[in-house]
Coordinates of C-alpha atoms and ligand atoms in Angstrom, one line a residue:
X150 CA -0.2 -0.1 -0.1
X151 CA 1.3 3.5 -1.0
X152 CA -0.6 6.6 0.6
X153 CA -0.9 9.5 -1.9
X154 CA -1.8 12.9 -1.8
X155 CA -5.1 11.5 -3.4
X156 CA -5.8 8.1 -0.9
X157 CA -9.7 7.6 -0.3
X158 CA -10.1 6.8 3.4
X159 CA -12.6 4.8 5.1
X160 CA -12.6 3.1 8.4
X161 CA -14.5 1.4 11.1
X162 CA -15.5 2.8 14.6
X163 CA -15.9 0.5 17.5
X164 CA -15.1 0.4 21.2
X165 CA -13.0 -1.6 21.4
X166 CA -12.4 -2.0 17.4
X167 CA -9.2 -4.3 17.4
X168 CA -11.5 -7.7 17.2
X169 CA -12.6 -6.3 13.8
X170 CA -12.0 -8.0 10.8
X171 CA -13.1 -5.4 8.5
X172 CA -9.7 -3.7 8.1
X173 CA -8.1 -7.2 6.7
X174 CA -11.4 -7.4 4.5
X175 CA -11.6 -4.0 3.0
X176 CA -7.5 -3.6 2.6
X177 CA -7.4 -7.1 0.8
X178 CA -9.9 -5.7 -1.9
X179 CA -8.1 -2.2 -2.2
X180 CA -4.4 -4.4 -2.9
X181 CA -6.9 -6.8 -5.3
X182 CA -8.1 -4.1 -7.1
X183 CA -5.1 -1.5 -7.0
X184 CA -7.4 1.0 -5.4
X185 CA -5.7 4.1 -4.0
X186 CA -7.4 3.9 -0.6
X187 CA -6.9 2.9 2.9
X188 CA -9.2 1.1 5.6
X189 CA -8.4 1.9 8.9
X190 CA -9.7 1.4 12.4
X191 CA -11.0 3.9 14.6
X192 CA -11.2 3.6 18.1
X193 CA -14.1 5.8 19.1
X194 CA -15.7 6.0 22.8
X195 CA -19.4 6.1 23.0
X196 CA -19.6 9.5 24.3
X197 CA -17.4 11.0 21.2
X198 CA -19.4 8.8 18.3
X199 CA -21.2 12.1 17.2
X200 CA -18.0 14.2 17.0
X201 CA -16.5 11.2 15.6
X202 CA -19.0 10.8 12.8
X203 CA -19.6 14.7 11.9
X204 CA -16.0 14.8 11.6
X205 CA -16.0 12.4 8.7
X206 CA -16.7 15.2 6.0
X207 CA -14.4 17.3 7.4
X208 CA -11.5 15.0 7.4
X209 CA -12.2 13.8 3.9
X210 CA -13.6 10.4 4.6
X211 CA -15.8 8.8 2.0
X212 CA -17.6 7.0 5.0
X213 CA -17.1 4.1 7.7
X214 CA -18.5 0.9 9.3
X215 CA -19.8 1.1 12.7
X216 CA -19.5 -2.0 15.2
X217 CA -20.2 -2.7 18.8
X218 CA -21.4 -0.8 20.9
X219 CA -22.2 2.1 18.0
X220 CA -24.7 0.5 15.8
X221 CA -28.0 1.7 17.4
X222 CA -26.7 5.0 18.7
X223 CA -25.4 6.0 15.2
X224 CA -28.7 5.7 13.9
X225 CA -29.9 8.9 15.6
X226 CA -26.7 11.1 14.4
X227 CA -26.8 10.2 10.8
X228 CA -28.7 12.5 8.3
X229 CA -30.8 9.7 6.9
X230 CA -31.3 6.2 7.4
X231 CA -32.2 3.4 4.7
X232 CA -36.1 2.5 5.8
X233 CA -35.0 -1.0 6.4
X234 CA -32.3 -0.2 8.8
X235 CA -34.7 2.1 10.7
X236 CA -36.9 -0.9 11.1
X237 CA -34.4 -2.8 12.4
X238 CA -33.1 -0.2 14.8
X239 CA -29.3 -0.4 13.8
X240 CA -26.9 0.6 11.1
X241 CA -23.4 -0.6 10.0
X242 CA -22.3 1.4 7.0
X243 CA -22.1 5.1 6.3
X244 CA -21.3 6.9 3.5
X245 CA -20.4 10.8 3.4
X246 CA -22.6 12.4 0.1
X247 CA -20.8 15.0 -1.9
X248 CA -22.7 17.5 0.0
X249 CA -21.1 16.3 3.2
X250 CA -24.2 14.5 4.4
X251 CA -24.3 11.3 6.2
X252 CA -26.3 8.3 4.8
X253 CA -26.5 5.1 6.4
X254 CA -27.7 1.5 6.2
X255 CA -27.6 -2.0 7.4
X256 CA -25.4 -4.2 5.0
X257 CA -26.2 -7.5 7.4
X258 CA -29.4 -7.8 5.8
X259 CA -27.6 -8.0 2.0
X260 CA -24.7 -10.1 3.8
X261 CA -27.2 -12.5 4.7
X262 CA -29.2 -12.8 1.4
X263 CA -26.0 -12.8 -0.7
X264 CA -24.0 -15.4 1.2
X265 CA -27.2 -17.5 1.3
X266 CA -27.3 -17.4 -2.4
X267 CA -23.4 -18.3 -2.5
X268 CA -23.7 -21.1 -0.5
X269 CA -27.3 -22.5 -0.8
X270 CA -28.3 -21.6 -4.4
X271 CA -31.2 -24.2 -4.4
X272 CA -33.0 -22.4 -1.4
X273 CA -35.5 -20.6 -1.9
X274 CA -38.6 -18.7 0.3
X275 CA -40.8 -21.6 -0.8
X276 CA -38.8 -24.3 0.9
X277 CA -40.7 -24.2 4.4
X278 CA -40.7 -22.2 7.2
X279 CA -37.8 -20.4 8.8
X280 CA -36.5 -20.8 12.4
X281 CA -34.4 -18.3 13.8
X282 CA -32.4 -18.7 17.1
X283 CA -31.6 -15.6 19.2
X284 CA -32.9 -12.0 19.0
X285 CA -29.6 -9.9 19.2
X286 CA -28.8 -7.3 16.5
X287 CA -27.9 -10.2 14.0
X288 CA -31.2 -11.7 14.3
X289 CA -32.9 -8.3 13.5
X290 CA -31.0 -8.2 10.4
X291 CA -31.7 -12.0 9.3
X292 CA -35.2 -12.1 10.0
X293 CA -35.5 -8.8 7.8
X294 CA -33.5 -10.7 4.9
X295 CA -36.0 -13.4 5.3
X296 CA -38.6 -11.0 5.1
X297 CA -37.4 -9.3 1.9
X298 CA -36.8 -13.1 0.4
X299 CA -40.3 -13.6 1.0
X300 CA -40.5 -16.6 3.4
X301 CA -44.1 -16.7 4.7
X302 CA -43.5 -18.1 8.1
X303 CA -40.7 -17.3 10.6
X304 CA -40.5 -18.7 13.9
X305 CA -38.3 -16.8 16.5
X306 CA -37.0 -18.5 19.6
X307 CA -34.5 -17.0 22.1
X308 CA -33.7 -17.6 25.6
X309 CA -35.4 -14.2 26.7
X310 CA -38.8 -14.3 24.8
X311 CA -39.3 -10.6 25.3
X312 CA -36.5 -9.3 23.0
X313 CA -37.8 -12.0 20.2
X314 CA -41.5 -10.5 20.9
X315 CA -40.1 -7.0 20.3
X316 CA -38.7 -8.1 16.9
X317 CA -41.5 -10.1 15.7
X318 CA -43.3 -6.2 16.6
X319 CA -40.7 -3.9 15.0
X320 CA -40.5 -6.0 11.9
X321 CA -43.9 -7.1 11.4
X322 CA -44.8 -7.4 7.5
X323 CA -48.0 -8.2 5.5
X324 CA -46.6 -11.2 3.7
X325 CA -44.4 -13.0 6.4
X326 CA -46.1 -14.4 9.6
X327 CA -43.7 -14.0 12.4
X328 CA -44.2 -16.1 15.6
X329 CA -42.5 -16.3 18.8
X330 CA -41.8 -19.8 20.7
X331 CA -40.4 -20.3 24.0
X332 CA -36.7 -21.4 24.4
X333 CA -37.5 -24.6 25.8
X334 CA -39.4 -25.8 22.4
X335 CA -36.6 -25.1 20.1
X336 CA -36.2 -28.6 18.8
X337 CA -39.9 -29.2 18.1
X338 CA -39.9 -25.8 16.1
X339 CA -37.7 -27.6 13.3
X340 CA -40.7 -29.8 12.2
X341 CA -40.9 -29.1 8.5
X342 CA -38.8 -25.9 8.5
X343 CA -36.9 -24.9 5.3
X344 CA -34.0 -23.1 7.0
X345 CA -32.6 -22.7 10.5
X346 CA -30.6 -20.0 11.3
X347 CA -28.3 -19.9 14.6
X348 CA -27.6 -16.1 15.5
X349 CA -26.8 -16.8 19.0
X350 CA -23.2 -16.6 20.4
X351 CA -23.6 -20.2 21.6
X352 CA -20.9 -22.6 19.7
X353 CA -18.6 -19.8 19.7
X354 CA -15.3 -20.4 21.2
X355 CA -15.4 -20.0 24.7
X356 CA -19.2 -20.4 24.7
X357 CA -21.5 -23.3 25.8
X358 CA -22.4 -25.5 22.8
X359 CA -25.9 -24.7 21.0
X360 CA -26.9 -28.4 21.4
X361 CA -29.9 -28.0 19.4
X362 CA -31.2 -31.6 18.5
X363 CA -32.0 -31.6 14.8
X364 CA -34.4 -34.7 15.0
X365 CA -37.3 -33.1 13.6
X366 CA -35.4 -31.0 10.8
X367 CA -36.2 -32.1 7.4
X368 CA -33.0 -33.6 5.5
X369 CA -33.5 -30.7 2.5
X370 CA -33.6 -27.7 5.1
X371 CA -30.7 -25.5 5.0
X372 CA -28.8 -24.8 8.3
X373 CA -26.9 -21.5 8.8
X374 CA -24.7 -20.3 11.7
X375 CA -23.5 -16.9 12.1
X376 CA -20.6 -17.6 14.5
X377 CA -17.2 -18.0 12.5
X378 CA -15.1 -19.0 15.3
X379 CA -14.7 -21.8 14.9
X380 CA -16.1 -21.9 11.3
X381 CA -17.2 -25.3 11.4
X382 CA -19.6 -25.2 14.4
X383 CA -21.1 -28.3 16.2
X384 CA -24.4 -27.3 14.8
X385 CA -23.0 -27.2 11.2
X386 CA -21.0 -30.4 11.5
X387 CA -23.9 -32.6 12.7
X388 CA -26.2 -30.9 10.3
X389 CA -23.6 -31.9 7.3
X390 CA -23.2 -35.2 8.6
X391 CA -27.1 -36.1 8.3
X392 CA -27.3 -34.6 5.0
X393 CA -28.4 -31.1 5.3
X394 CA -26.8 -28.2 3.4
X395 CA -24.7 -25.7 5.6
X396 CA -23.9 -22.1 5.2
X397 CA -21.1 -20.9 7.7
X398 CA -20.9 -17.4 9.4
X399 CA -17.7 -16.2 7.5
X400 CA -19.6 -15.6 4.5
X401 CA -22.1 -12.8 5.8
X402 CA -19.4 -10.7 7.4
X403 CA -17.4 -10.8 3.5
X404 CA -20.9 -10.3 1.7
X405 CA -21.7 -7.3 4.2
X406 CA -18.7 -5.6 3.3
X407 CA -19.5 -4.8 -0.4
X408 CA -22.0 -2.1 -0.5
X409 CA -19.5 0.1 1.5
X410 CA -16.4 -0.7 -0.4
X411 CA -18.4 -0.1 -3.9
X412 CA -19.7 3.2 -2.3
X413 CA -16.6 4.4 -0.6
X414 CA -14.0 3.0 -3.4
X415 CA -16.0 3.0 -6.8
X416 CA -15.4 -0.3 -7.2
X417 CA -17.7 -3.8 -6.8
X418 CA -16.0 -6.1 -4.9
X419 CA -16.0 -9.9 -5.2
X420 CA -16.1 -12.8 -2.2
X421 CA -13.6 -15.0 -3.6
X422 CA -11.6 -18.3 -2.0
X423 CA -8.4 -15.9 -1.8
X424 CA -10.3 -13.5 0.2
X425 CA -11.8 -16.1 2.6
X426 CA -8.5 -17.8 3.0
X427 CA -7.1 -14.7 3.7
X428 CA -9.5 -13.5 6.6
X429 CA -9.7 -16.8 7.9
X430 CA -5.4 -16.6 8.7
X431 CA -6.4 -13.4 10.8
X432 CA -8.7 -15.2 12.7
X433 CA -6.7 -18.1 13.4
X434 CA -3.6 -15.7 13.9
X435 CA -5.9 -13.8 16.7
X436 CA -6.7 -17.4 18.7
Ligands
ATR84 P1 -25.9 -9.5 18.6 O1 -26.3 -8.5 18.3 O2 -24.4 -9.6 17.9 O3 -26.7 -10.7 17.7 P2 -26.3 -9.8 21.5 O4 -27.3 -9.0 21.6 O5 -25.4 -10.0 22.4 O6 -25.1 -10.0 20.0 O7 -27.3 -11.3 21.3 C1 -26.6 -12.7 21.7 C2 -27.5 -13.9 21.4 O8 -27.2 -14.9 21.8 C3 -28.9 -13.5 22.1 O9 -30.0 -13.8 21.4 C4 -28.8 -14.0 23.6 O10 -29.9 -14.5 24.1 P3 -30.6 -13.4 25.3 O11 -31.5 -12.7 24.3 O12 -31.6 -14.3 25.9 O13 -29.6 -12.9 25.7 C5 -28.1 -15.5 23.0 N1 -27.6 -16.2 24.1 C6 -26.3 -15.7 24.4 N2 -25.7 -16.7 25.7 C7 -26.8 -17.5 25.5 C8 -27.0 -18.8 26.4 N3 -26.2 -19.3 27.1 N4 -28.1 -19.7 26.2 C9 -29.1 -19.0 25.3 N5 -29.2 -17.8 24.4 C10 -27.9 -17.3 24.5

């Protein structure tokens, strides 16, 4: 990388930010496409988020990503928000417009959809009900993606039911029925499902296992996990062994970066085997 007088700037604001794989992702693409740009980690404390975001146009930044804990707070600061991101209640991508305004979106929705398309091209919204485990920010984006895809029945299940209920209310949609079930019922919910997605942190290195009994799940269903450390969670290994198609969590992370990269640096980037391998190396180095 060579910094010139014209180098385009973007980055990610978080607190902490050092865990983020986004710099590895975007700088891989910048190198691959020979773009005169740089993507930097920006450690921004919550009480300085507004000052930092407002400084982007003044500093000549093209925009930024947002990670923990800024995704919700930033929504109230930017000038305009894509409607789906507003319904979800969180943004992760900010673009500085030509007139210095901040426009924002939630590209996790796009990331989940594109990764699903990549890894399970045969899946479609008519494959059967979707079961979503968890009710954090990732679950919100994934429910939104399933609604956009046209899934007519979404079954939500979370340890804390009230959080799942809140998603069902916030994302209520005329074409998709969203029901909430008790955590203890999760295995039975898999009956007849076309896709099941784990959005909880269970199964991640250092966390307890999800321990989901897949007996009731049709063999034709897709099993997706957003956990990517480890890449092969017990959920995915079990699903693969019984013949289900699996979708791992790394792809969603990579695909969600595409819209921001294109907006800031002017080139639509691709998710390739080489990119996956390069980002995976940074994950194993961090362990
Ligand atoms: P994110 O925004 O990244 O999705 P989050 O808001 O911390 O993260 O959500 C983590 C999810 O994992 C939640 O659904 C959480 O359940 P609660 O809402 O009940 O907290 C779920 N989770 C974490 N640890 C869990 C555990 N031991 N058992 C069941 N669910 C768990």
